[in-house]
Amino acid sequence: MAAWPGEEIEERASDIAAAADVLLSRQAAWRHRRVETLTVLSHEQVRRQVSIDFTVPTEYRALLRLGAGEFAVPLAVLQKRPLVHFDLRDEEQRSVPLLTADQGRTIGRELLFQALDADLADQDADSEAVTLAAGSLIEAVLADDARRLEGRLDELEAAHGLEPLTELRGTADVLSRGFVVWAVVTALDRRRVLKFASDEPFTQRRDLAAFYDAIGCTEASSYHVEVAVPPDLRARTTTLYDDVTGEVLAAGARDADRPAIYYAVDPAQPTLRPGLVVSYGAERWRFLGPAAVVATVIALLVFPPWLFADLEDLAGRAGPAIGLVLSTSAVFSALVLRTDEHPMLRLMLVRYRLCLVACTLAALFAGAALGFQARPWVIDVTWALAGVVSVLCAGILIIAAARSPSVRSRPAPKRP
Amino acid sequence: MRIPFIRPKRPALYKGMSKDITYIPSGELAWPNRRPRTLEEALASRDRIRRVRANGARPS
C-alpha cells in the first residue's frame, strides 16, 4: 500500500537531512546567484523579493527525493513568526509548494541529531547514550520550547563529561528561532531558479537612513541587491557593509533612484552581520526647491517692508494686503495639500512643510493686521514676528533644498 | 538636547550603526557557521543515528 505523505517524510527525513546538512553548511557552493529586490512600500513596510539560482549536485539529488518525482530543497531559514504576503514561485511564475511545519520538524529532528553526531565524532564519549539522552532536548527545540536551552545543553554536557557541543548548540539555536524553507520541486536535473517574497514590517525612526539586513549575501557565490526607491526620493548612498567590523563590502551609485550592488563572496573573509545601508533624500525639485522659492518670496514681501515701509500708511489702503494674503494662501495650498505622495516622502518632508506653513501663516497674519487696520503697535509686532519667521523658514528651506539630491545620479564612490 | 533640523554629525558608516538608524529585518536567519562536512561523513552520521535508534528505541 502506498505511504501517506506524512509517512513518506518519516521514511525519507534522515536521507534529506544528511544531504541538507552538507548543503546548508556550504550554501555558496551550489547556489550560483542570489538576487534581492527591496521595494519600500511605505514608512512601515518593505517587500523583499529573493531569487535563488542553484544547481543541486548530482550525488545529493537522490537523497533529497520525496517520492513520485518530487524533491525537497532547503532554500532559506526564516524566523518563526507570521509571514506576511509570502509567495514562492519558479522560473515560469508557477506557485511552488512548501513542506508543512510538521514535515519540516521531522527533517529538523534529523538535522539536530546530525549536528550532535558531528560533535561526538571527535570526543571519547558513549555516543549511543548521549544520543538517546539528547532526545528530549531536541524535541523541546522542535516544539518551540527554547526555554533554558543553554542550561539544558550545559546539563547534557556535564552529565556525560562532554566537551562543548558547539555544532548542536548552533543548530539548536537556529532551529528554535527559525525554520528551514523546504521548497518541493519536480526537477533537480538542471539549473533552477526559485523566487520567494514577503513583506517585512519595521519601525521608521527619524533618520533618513535605513539598515536592511542582508544575511543572504553570503549564501550564494554571487549576490545582487537593488532597492526600488519610492517616487520623488533618491538613494543618496547605498553601501553593503559588515555591521560588526564596519568593513565596506560594496557600494552603489550615489543619488540613484534604483541603486544596485554586486557582491561576490570571499570564503576567506566571512562576514558577521552584513547589511545594506541606504541613505534617502527627497528630490530637490519635488517640494524643497519650490518651497524655498515661495518662502523666499514671502520673506522678501514681509521683511524689507517691515524695515523700510510706512506700515501705518499702508494700513489705510487694504488692497495690497489682501492681494498678499490671497496669493500666499493659493501657493501654500498648491504645495502643501498633496495626497498622492509616498508615505515615506510625506514623513520625510513633514518638518519642511511645517516651515512653509509657519512662513505662510506669518505672511497671512501680517497681511491681516494691515487689512483690518489694527492698532500701530499690533501692526509693528505682527510684521516684526512675520519678518523674522519668514526669513528663518526661508533660510531653513534654502539650505535643505541646496543639500537635497538632484535627479541626476552619480557614480559609486571608489573604495579605498 | 536635539535641535530641530540639525542632525548630529556622524560618520557615514561605523560599527554597530544598525542600532542607531531605522532597522529593517530580513526575516531570515543565518545557518550556523559549522565545520564543513563531506557527504560521506553526513551519510555515516545518518547510519549511526539510525543504528542508535534501532537499538535504543526512538528518543522522545
CSV table of C-alpha atoms in Angstrom, one decimal:
chain,number,residue,atom,x,y,z
A,1,MET,CA,0.0,0.0,0.0
A,2,ALA,CA,1.3,3.4,-0.9
A,3,ALA,CA,2.5,5.5,2.0
A,4,TRP,CA,0.6,8.6,3.1
A,5,PRO,CA,2.5,11.9,2.5
A,6,GLY,CA,3.4,12.2,6.2
A,7,GLU,CA,4.7,8.7,6.3
A,8,GLU,CA,6.9,9.3,3.3
A,9,ILE,CA,8.6,12.1,5.1
A,10,GLU,CA,9.2,9.9,8.1
A,11,GLU,CA,11.0,7.4,5.9
A,12,ARG,CA,12.9,10.0,3.9
A,13,ALA,CA,13.8,12.5,6.6
A,14,SER,CA,17.2,11.1,7.5
A,15,ASP,CA,18.4,11.0,3.9
A,16,ILE,CA,17.1,14.5,3.3
A,17,ALA,CA,18.8,15.8,6.5
A,18,ALA,CA,22.1,14.1,5.6
A,19,ALA,CA,22.1,15.9,2.2
A,20,ALA,CA,20.8,19.2,3.7
A,21,ASP,CA,23.4,19.1,6.5
A,22,VAL,CA,26.2,19.5,3.9
A,23,LEU,CA,24.2,21.7,1.5
A,24,LEU,CA,23.3,24.2,4.3
A,25,SER,CA,26.9,24.4,5.5
A,26,ARG,CA,28.2,25.1,2.0
A,27,GLN,CA,25.5,27.3,0.5
A,28,ALA,CA,27.7,29.3,-1.7
A,29,ALA,CA,29.0,26.1,-3.3
A,30,TRP,CA,25.7,25.2,-5.0
A,31,ARG,CA,23.8,28.5,-5.2
A,32,HIS,CA,25.2,30.4,-8.1
A,33,ARG,CA,23.4,33.7,-7.6
A,34,ARG,CA,21.1,35.4,-5.2
A,35,VAL,CA,19.2,38.4,-6.3
A,36,GLU,CA,17.3,40.6,-3.8
A,37,THR,CA,15.0,43.4,-4.6
A,38,LEU,CA,13.8,45.7,-1.8
A,39,THR,CA,10.7,47.7,-2.5
A,40,VAL,CA,9.9,50.4,0.0
A,41,LEU,CA,6.1,50.0,0.3
A,42,SER,CA,5.6,52.6,3.0
A,43,HIS,CA,7.3,54.0,6.1
A,44,GLU,CA,6.3,50.8,7.9
A,45,GLN,CA,6.7,48.0,5.3
A,46,VAL,CA,9.3,46.8,2.8
A,47,ARG,CA,8.7,44.0,0.3
A,48,ARG,CA,11.7,41.7,-0.1
A,49,GLN,CA,11.9,39.6,-3.2
A,50,VAL,CA,14.6,37.0,-3.3
A,51,SER,CA,15.6,34.9,-6.3
A,52,ILE,CA,17.9,32.0,-5.9
A,53,ASP,CA,19.6,30.4,-8.9
A,54,PHE,CA,21.1,27.0,-7.9
A,55,THR,CA,22.1,23.5,-9.1
A,56,VAL,CA,21.9,20.6,-6.7
A,57,PRO,CA,25.0,18.4,-7.1
A,58,THR,CA,24.2,15.1,-8.7
A,59,GLU,CA,25.1,12.9,-5.7
A,60,TYR,CA,22.6,14.8,-3.5
A,61,ARG,CA,19.6,14.6,-5.7
A,62,ALA,CA,18.5,11.1,-4.8
A,63,LEU,CA,18.9,11.9,-1.1
A,64,LEU,CA,16.6,14.9,-1.4
A,65,ARG,CA,13.9,12.9,-3.2
A,66,LEU,CA,10.5,13.0,-1.5
A,67,GLY,CA,8.9,10.4,-3.8
A,68,ALA,CA,7.0,10.4,-7.1
A,69,GLY,CA,9.5,12.7,-8.8
A,70,GLU,CA,9.5,15.4,-6.1
A,71,PHE,CA,12.5,16.8,-4.3
A,72,ALA,CA,12.9,18.9,-1.1
A,73,VAL,CA,15.3,21.8,-1.5
A,74,PRO,CA,16.4,23.9,1.5
A,75,LEU,CA,16.0,27.5,0.2
A,76,ALA,CA,16.5,29.6,3.3
A,77,VAL,CA,16.0,29.8,7.1
A,78,LEU,CA,13.2,32.1,8.2
A,79,GLN,CA,12.3,33.3,11.6
A,80,LYS,CA,9.4,31.7,13.3
A,81,ARG,CA,6.8,34.4,13.0
A,82,PRO,CA,3.8,35.0,10.8
A,83,LEU,CA,4.8,35.6,7.2
A,84,VAL,CA,3.1,38.5,5.5
A,85,HIS,CA,2.2,38.2,1.8
A,86,PHE,CA,4.6,35.2,1.4
A,87,ASP,CA,5.0,33.9,-2.1
A,88,LEU,CA,7.2,31.2,-3.6
A,89,ARG,CA,7.4,30.7,-7.4
A,90,ASP,CA,9.6,29.0,-10.0
A,91,GLU,CA,11.1,30.3,-13.3
A,92,GLU,CA,7.7,30.3,-15.0
A,93,GLN,CA,6.0,32.1,-12.2
A,94,ARG,CA,4.1,29.0,-11.1
A,95,SER,CA,3.5,28.6,-7.4
A,96,VAL,CA,5.9,26.2,-5.7
A,97,PRO,CA,4.6,24.2,-2.7
A,98,LEU,CA,6.4,24.1,0.7
A,99,LEU,CA,6.8,21.3,3.1
A,100,THR,CA,4.4,21.7,6.1
A,101,ALA,CA,5.6,22.7,9.5
A,102,ASP,CA,5.3,19.1,10.8
A,103,GLN,CA,7.3,17.8,7.8
A,104,GLY,CA,9.9,20.5,8.4
A,105,ARG,CA,10.1,19.5,12.1
A,106,THR,CA,10.7,15.8,11.1
A,107,ILE,CA,13.7,16.8,9.0
A,108,GLY,CA,14.8,19.3,11.6
A,109,ARG,CA,15.0,16.5,14.2
A,110,GLU,CA,17.4,14.6,11.9
A,111,LEU,CA,19.4,17.8,11.4
A,112,LEU,CA,19.8,18.2,15.1
A,113,PHE,CA,20.9,14.6,15.5
A,114,GLN,CA,23.3,15.1,12.7
A,115,ALA,CA,24.8,18.1,14.5
A,116,LEU,CA,25.1,16.1,17.7
A,117,ASP,CA,26.8,13.3,15.9
A,118,ALA,CA,29.3,15.7,14.4
A,119,ASP,CA,30.1,17.0,17.9
A,120,LEU,CA,30.5,13.5,19.3
A,121,ALA,CA,32.8,12.3,16.4
A,122,ASP,CA,35.8,14.0,18.0
A,123,GLN,CA,35.0,13.0,21.5
A,124,ASP,CA,35.7,9.9,23.6
A,125,ALA,CA,32.1,9.5,24.8
A,126,ASP,CA,29.3,6.9,24.8
A,127,SER,CA,27.7,8.4,21.7
A,128,GLU,CA,24.7,6.0,21.9
A,129,ALA,CA,23.9,7.1,25.5
A,130,VAL,CA,24.4,10.8,24.7
A,131,THR,CA,22.2,10.5,21.5
A,132,LEU,CA,19.4,8.9,23.5
A,133,ALA,CA,19.8,11.4,26.4
A,134,ALA,CA,19.6,14.3,23.9
A,135,GLY,CA,16.2,13.2,22.6
A,136,SER,CA,14.1,15.3,25.0
A,137,LEU,CA,16.2,18.4,24.4
A,138,ILE,CA,15.9,18.0,20.6
A,139,GLU,CA,12.1,17.5,20.9
A,140,ALA,CA,12.0,20.7,23.0
A,141,VAL,CA,13.8,22.7,20.3
A,142,LEU,CA,11.3,21.4,17.7
A,143,ALA,CA,8.4,22.2,19.9
A,144,ASP,CA,9.5,25.8,20.1
A,145,ASP,CA,10.3,25.4,23.7
A,146,ALA,CA,13.6,27.2,23.7
A,147,ARG,CA,13.4,27.9,27.5
A,148,ARG,CA,16.6,27.1,29.3
A,149,LEU,CA,18.1,25.7,26.0
A,150,GLU,CA,21.6,26.8,27.1
A,151,GLY,CA,21.0,25.3,30.6
A,152,ARG,CA,19.8,22.0,29.2
A,153,LEU,CA,22.8,21.8,26.9
A,154,ASP,CA,25.1,22.5,29.8
A,155,GLU,CA,23.4,19.7,31.8
A,156,LEU,CA,23.8,17.3,28.9
A,157,GLU,CA,27.5,18.1,28.6
A,158,ALA,CA,28.1,17.8,32.3
A,159,ALA,CA,26.1,14.6,32.7
A,160,HIS,CA,28.3,12.8,30.1
A,161,GLY,CA,31.5,14.7,30.6
A,162,LEU,CA,31.5,16.2,27.1
A,163,GLU,CA,33.4,19.0,25.5
A,164,PRO,CA,31.2,21.9,24.4
A,165,LEU,CA,28.6,20.7,21.8
A,166,THR,CA,29.2,23.6,19.5
A,167,GLU,CA,27.6,22.1,16.4
A,168,LEU,CA,24.4,21.1,18.3
A,169,ARG,CA,24.3,24.5,20.1
A,170,GLY,CA,24.5,26.4,16.9
A,171,THR,CA,21.9,24.3,15.1
A,172,ALA,CA,19.5,24.2,18.1
A,173,ASP,CA,19.7,28.0,18.4
A,174,VAL,CA,18.8,28.5,14.8
A,175,LEU,CA,16.0,25.8,14.7
A,176,SER,CA,14.5,27.1,18.0
A,177,ARG,CA,14.1,30.6,16.5
A,178,GLY,CA,13.6,29.7,12.9
A,179,PHE,CA,12.6,27.0,10.3
A,180,VAL,CA,14.1,25.8,7.1
A,181,VAL,CA,12.0,26.8,4.0
A,182,TRP,CA,11.7,23.5,2.1
A,183,ALA,CA,10.7,24.0,-1.5
A,184,VAL,CA,9.1,21.0,-3.2
A,185,VAL,CA,10.4,20.9,-6.7
A,186,THR,CA,9.8,18.5,-9.5
A,187,ALA,CA,13.1,18.6,-11.4
A,188,LEU,CA,16.6,18.8,-10.0
A,189,ASP,CA,18.4,17.5,-13.0
A,190,ARG,CA,19.1,21.1,-14.3
A,191,ARG,CA,19.8,24.6,-13.0
A,192,ARG,CA,16.8,26.0,-11.3
A,193,VAL,CA,15.7,29.5,-10.2
A,194,LEU,CA,13.2,29.8,-7.3
A,195,LYS,CA,11.8,33.1,-6.1
A,196,PHE,CA,10.3,33.9,-2.7
A,197,ALA,CA,9.0,37.2,-1.4
A,198,SER,CA,7.4,38.5,1.8
A,199,ASP,CA,6.6,41.9,3.4
A,200,GLU,CA,8.7,42.9,6.3
A,201,PRO,CA,7.3,45.4,8.9
A,202,PHE,CA,9.6,47.9,10.5
A,203,THR,CA,9.5,51.0,12.7
A,204,GLN,CA,10.7,54.1,10.9
A,205,ARG,CA,12.9,56.3,13.0
A,206,ARG,CA,13.7,60.0,12.5
A,207,ASP,CA,16.9,59.2,10.5
A,208,LEU,CA,16.7,59.3,6.7
A,209,ALA,CA,19.0,56.2,6.6
A,210,ALA,CA,17.9,52.6,6.8
A,211,PHE,CA,19.8,49.4,7.6
A,212,TYR,CA,18.4,46.4,5.6
A,213,ASP,CA,19.5,43.1,7.0
A,214,ALA,CA,21.5,41.3,4.2
A,215,ILE,CA,22.2,37.9,5.8
A,216,GLY,CA,21.7,36.2,2.4
A,217,CYS,CA,24.7,38.0,0.8
A,218,THR,CA,27.0,35.1,1.9
A,219,GLU,CA,24.6,32.3,0.9
A,220,ALA,CA,25.4,32.3,-2.8
A,221,SER,CA,28.5,32.6,-4.8
A,222,SER,CA,27.4,36.0,-6.1
A,223,TYR,CA,24.9,38.4,-4.6
A,224,HIS,CA,22.9,41.2,-6.3
A,225,VAL,CA,20.7,43.6,-4.4
A,226,GLU,CA,18.8,46.5,-5.7
A,227,VAL,CA,16.5,49.0,-4.0
A,228,ALA,CA,13.3,50.2,-5.7
A,229,VAL,CA,13.3,53.7,-4.2
A,230,PRO,CA,9.9,55.3,-3.9
A,231,PRO,CA,9.0,58.0,-6.5
A,232,ASP,CA,10.4,61.5,-5.7
A,233,LEU,CA,13.0,60.1,-3.4
A,234,ARG,CA,16.6,59.3,-4.1
A,235,ALA,CA,19.1,56.9,-2.5
A,236,ARG,CA,21.9,59.3,-1.7
A,237,THR,CA,24.3,56.5,-0.8
A,238,THR,CA,23.9,52.7,-0.8
A,239,THR,CA,26.5,50.6,0.9
A,240,LEU,CA,26.8,46.9,1.7
A,241,TYR,CA,28.8,46.6,4.8
A,242,ASP,CA,29.5,44.5,7.9
A,243,ASP,CA,27.9,46.0,11.0
A,244,VAL,CA,30.3,44.1,13.3
A,245,THR,CA,33.6,45.1,11.7
A,246,GLY,CA,32.5,48.3,9.9
A,247,GLU,CA,34.1,47.0,6.7
A,248,VAL,CA,32.6,48.2,3.4
A,249,LEU,CA,31.9,45.3,1.1
A,250,ALA,CA,30.4,47.1,-1.9
A,251,ALA,CA,28.9,50.5,-2.8
A,252,GLY,CA,26.3,51.6,-5.2
A,253,ALA,CA,25.8,54.7,-7.3
A,254,ARG,CA,25.0,58.0,-5.5
A,255,ASP,CA,21.7,59.8,-5.7
A,256,ALA,CA,20.2,56.9,-7.6
A,257,ASP,CA,16.5,56.0,-8.0
A,258,ARG,CA,17.3,52.3,-8.2
A,259,PRO,CA,20.7,51.6,-6.8
A,260,ALA,CA,22.2,48.2,-7.4
A,261,ILE,CA,25.1,46.4,-5.7
A,262,TYR,CA,27.0,43.3,-6.7
A,263,TYR,CA,29.0,41.3,-4.2
A,264,ALA,CA,31.0,38.1,-4.6
A,265,VAL,CA,31.5,36.0,-1.5
A,266,ASP,CA,35.1,35.7,-0.3
A,267,PRO,CA,35.2,32.4,1.6
A,268,ALA,CA,38.5,33.6,3.3
A,269,GLN,CA,36.7,36.6,4.9
A,270,PRO,CA,33.5,35.6,6.5
A,271,THR,CA,31.1,38.5,7.1
A,272,LEU,CA,29.5,38.6,10.6
A,273,ARG,CA,26.5,40.8,10.2
A,274,PRO,CA,26.1,42.1,6.6
A,275,GLY,CA,23.6,44.9,6.0
A,276,LEU,CA,22.7,47.3,3.3
A,277,VAL,CA,22.7,50.9,4.5
A,278,VAL,CA,20.7,53.3,2.3
A,279,SER,CA,20.6,57.0,3.0
A,280,TYR,CA,17.5,58.6,1.4
A,281,GLY,CA,16.8,62.1,0.4
A,282,ALA,CA,13.8,63.9,-1.2
A,283,GLU,CA,14.4,65.1,-4.7
A,284,ARG,CA,15.2,68.8,-4.8
A,285,TRP,CA,12.5,70.0,-7.2
A,286,ARG,CA,9.8,67.8,-5.8
A,287,PHE,CA,9.0,70.0,-2.8
A,288,LEU,CA,12.1,71.6,-1.3
A,289,GLY,CA,13.1,73.7,-4.2
A,290,PRO,CA,9.6,75.2,-4.9
A,291,ALA,CA,9.0,75.6,-1.1
A,292,ALA,CA,12.3,77.5,-0.8
A,293,VAL,CA,11.4,79.8,-3.6
A,294,VAL,CA,7.9,80.5,-2.1
A,295,ALA,CA,9.4,81.1,1.4
A,296,THR,CA,12.0,83.5,-0.1
A,297,VAL,CA,9.3,85.4,-1.9
A,298,ILE,CA,7.2,85.7,1.3
A,299,ALA,CA,10.3,86.7,3.2
A,300,LEU,CA,11.0,89.5,0.6
A,301,LEU,CA,7.4,90.6,0.8
A,302,VAL,CA,7.4,90.9,4.5
A,303,PHE,CA,10.9,91.6,5.9
A,304,PRO,CA,12.0,94.7,3.8
A,305,PRO,CA,8.6,96.5,4.2
A,306,TRP,CA,8.9,96.0,7.9
A,307,LEU,CA,12.3,97.7,7.9
A,308,PHE,CA,11.7,100.4,5.3
A,309,ALA,CA,7.9,100.9,4.5
A,310,ASP,CA,5.4,103.1,6.4
A,311,LEU,CA,3.1,100.3,7.6
A,312,GLU,CA,0.7,102.7,9.3
A,313,ASP,CA,0.1,104.5,6.0
A,314,LEU,CA,-0.3,101.1,4.2
A,315,ALA,CA,-3.0,100.1,6.8
A,316,GLY,CA,-5.2,102.8,5.3
A,317,ARG,CA,-5.2,101.1,2.0
A,318,ALA,CA,-6.2,97.4,2.2
A,319,GLY,CA,-5.7,96.4,-1.4
A,320,PRO,CA,-2.0,95.3,-1.3
A,321,ALA,CA,-2.6,93.4,2.0
A,322,ILE,CA,-5.5,91.4,0.6
A,323,GLY,CA,-3.5,90.6,-2.5
A,324,LEU,CA,-0.7,89.4,-0.4
A,325,VAL,CA,-3.0,87.2,1.7
A,326,LEU,CA,-4.7,85.6,-1.2
A,327,SER,CA,-1.6,85.0,-3.3
A,328,THR,CA,0.4,83.4,-0.5
A,329,SER,CA,-2.6,81.2,0.5
A,330,ALA,CA,-3.0,79.9,-3.0
A,331,VAL,CA,0.6,79.0,-3.4
A,332,PHE,CA,0.6,77.5,0.1
A,333,SER,CA,-2.4,75.3,-0.7
A,334,ALA,CA,-0.9,74.0,-4.0
A,335,LEU,CA,2.3,73.0,-2.3
A,336,VAL,CA,1.1,71.5,0.9
A,337,LEU,CA,-2.2,69.9,0.2
A,338,ARG,CA,-0.8,66.9,-1.7
A,339,THR,CA,-2.3,63.5,-1.2
A,340,ASP,CA,-0.6,61.4,-3.8
A,341,GLU,CA,2.8,61.1,-2.1
A,342,HIS,CA,4.6,58.1,-0.9
A,343,PRO,CA,4.1,57.8,2.9
A,344,MET,CA,7.9,57.8,3.4
A,345,LEU,CA,8.3,61.0,1.5
A,346,ARG,CA,5.4,62.6,3.4
A,347,LEU,CA,7.1,61.7,6.7
A,348,MET,CA,10.5,63.0,5.4
A,349,LEU,CA,9.0,66.4,4.4
A,350,VAL,CA,6.8,67.0,7.4
A,351,ARG,CA,9.2,69.4,9.2
A,352,TYR,CA,9.8,71.4,6.0
A,353,ARG,CA,6.1,71.5,5.3
A,354,LEU,CA,5.7,73.0,8.8
A,355,CYS,CA,8.3,75.6,7.9
A,356,LEU,CA,6.3,76.6,4.9
A,357,VAL,CA,3.1,76.7,6.9
A,358,ALA,CA,4.8,78.9,9.5
A,359,CYS,CA,6.1,81.2,6.8
A,360,THR,CA,2.7,81.4,5.1
A,361,LEU,CA,0.8,82.0,8.4
A,362,ALA,CA,3.3,84.7,9.3
A,363,ALA,CA,2.5,86.5,6.0
A,364,LEU,CA,-1.2,85.9,6.5
A,365,PHE,CA,-1.2,87.5,9.9
A,366,ALA,CA,1.0,90.4,8.7
A,367,GLY,CA,-1.5,91.0,5.8
A,368,ALA,CA,-4.5,90.6,8.1
A,369,ALA,CA,-3.1,93.2,10.6
A,370,LEU,CA,-2.9,95.7,7.7
A,371,GLY,CA,-6.2,94.6,6.1
A,372,PHE,CA,-8.1,95.0,9.4
A,373,GLN,CA,-6.3,98.3,10.1
A,374,ALA,CA,-5.1,97.1,13.5
A,375,ARG,CA,-3.5,99.5,16.1
A,376,PRO,CA,0.0,100.7,15.1
A,377,TRP,CA,1.8,98.6,17.8
A,378,VAL,CA,-0.1,95.5,16.7
A,379,ILE,CA,1.0,96.0,13.1
A,380,ASP,CA,4.6,96.6,14.3
A,381,VAL,CA,4.7,93.4,16.4
A,382,THR,CA,2.9,91.3,13.8
A,383,TRP,CA,5.2,92.4,11.0
A,384,ALA,CA,8.3,92.0,13.1
A,385,LEU,CA,7.4,88.4,14.0
A,386,ALA,CA,6.4,87.7,10.4
A,387,GLY,CA,9.6,89.1,9.1
A,388,VAL,CA,11.8,87.0,11.5
A,389,VAL,CA,9.8,83.8,11.0
A,390,SER,CA,9.7,84.1,7.2
A,391,VAL,CA,13.4,84.8,7.0
A,392,LEU,CA,14.2,81.9,9.3
A,393,CYS,CA,12.0,79.5,7.5
A,394,ALA,CA,13.2,80.6,4.1
A,395,GLY,CA,16.8,80.0,5.3
A,396,ILE,CA,16.0,76.5,6.5
A,397,LEU,CA,14.3,75.6,3.2
A,398,ILE,CA,17.0,77.1,1.1
A,399,ILE,CA,19.7,75.1,3.0
A,400,ALA,CA,17.6,71.9,2.8
A,401,ALA,CA,17.0,72.4,-0.9
A,402,ALA,CA,20.7,73.0,-1.6
A,403,ARG,CA,21.6,69.8,0.3
A,404,SER,CA,19.0,67.6,-1.3
A,405,PRO,CA,19.8,65.4,-4.3
A,406,SER,CA,19.1,66.4,-7.9
A,407,VAL,CA,17.6,64.0,-10.4
A,408,ARG,CA,21.0,63.0,-11.8
A,409,SER,CA,22.7,60.1,-10.3
A,410,ARG,CA,26.5,59.9,-9.7
A,411,PRO,CA,28.9,57.0,-9.9
A,412,ALA,CA,29.6,54.9,-6.9
A,413,PRO,CA,32.5,56.2,-4.7
A,414,LYS,CA,35.8,54.4,-5.2
A,415,ARG,CA,36.7,52.0,-2.4
A,416,PRO,CA,40.0,52.7,-0.6
B,1,MET,CA,19.2,68.2,23.6
B,2,ARG,CA,18.3,67.6,20.0
B,3,ILE,CA,17.9,70.8,17.8
B,4,PRO,CA,15.3,70.5,15.1
B,5,PHE,CA,16.6,70.4,11.5
B,6,ILE,CA,20.2,69.9,12.8
B,7,ARG,CA,21.3,66.3,12.5
B,8,PRO,CA,24.2,65.1,14.8
B,9,LYS,CA,27.4,64.9,12.9
B,10,ARG,CA,28.3,61.2,12.5
B,11,PRO,CA,30.4,59.3,10.1
B,12,ALA,CA,28.5,57.9,7.1
B,13,LEU,CA,29.3,54.3,8.2
B,14,TYR,CA,30.5,53.0,11.5
B,15,LYS,CA,30.4,49.8,13.6
B,16,GLY,CA,27.1,49.0,15.1
B,17,MET,CA,25.2,51.7,13.2
B,18,SER,CA,22.2,49.3,12.8
B,19,LYS,CA,21.2,50.3,16.4
B,20,ASP,CA,21.1,54.0,15.6
B,21,ILE,CA,19.2,54.1,12.3
B,22,THR,CA,15.9,52.5,11.0
B,23,TYR,CA,16.5,48.8,11.1
B,24,ILE,CA,14.6,46.6,8.5
B,25,PRO,CA,14.8,42.9,9.3
B,26,SER,CA,15.1,40.3,6.6
B,27,GLY,CA,13.2,37.7,8.5
B,28,GLU,CA,16.0,35.3,7.7
B,29,LEU,CA,18.5,33.6,10.0
B,30,ALA,CA,22.0,32.6,9.1
B,31,TRP,CA,22.8,28.9,9.2
B,32,PRO,CA,25.4,28.3,11.9
B,33,ASN,CA,29.0,28.5,10.7
B,34,ARG,CA,29.8,24.8,11.3
B,35,ARG,CA,32.8,22.8,10.4
B,36,PRO,CA,32.3,21.7,6.7
B,37,ARG,CA,31.4,18.1,6.4
B,38,THR,CA,31.6,15.8,3.4
B,39,LEU,CA,28.6,13.9,2.1
B,40,GLU,CA,30.3,10.6,3.2
B,41,GLU,CA,30.6,12.0,6.8
B,42,ALA,CA,27.0,13.0,6.8
B,43,LEU,CA,25.8,9.6,5.5
B,44,ALA,CA,28.0,7.8,8.1
B,45,SER,CA,26.4,10.0,10.7
B,46,ARG,CA,22.9,9.2,9.4
B,47,ASP,CA,23.7,5.5,9.6
B,48,ARG,CA,25.0,5.8,13.2
B,49,ILE,CA,21.9,7.7,14.3
B,50,ARG,CA,19.6,5.1,12.7
B,51,ARG,CA,21.5,2.3,14.5
B,52,VAL,CA,21.2,4.0,17.9
B,53,ARG,CA,17.5,4.5,17.4
B,54,ALA,CA,17.1,0.9,16.3
B,55,ASN,CA,18.9,-0.3,19.5
B,56,GLY,CA,17.5,2.2,22.0
B,57,ALA,CA,14.1,2.9,20.6
B,58,ARG,CA,13.2,6.3,19.3
B,59,PRO,CA,14.3,9.1,21.6
B,60,SER,CA,11.3,11.0,22.9
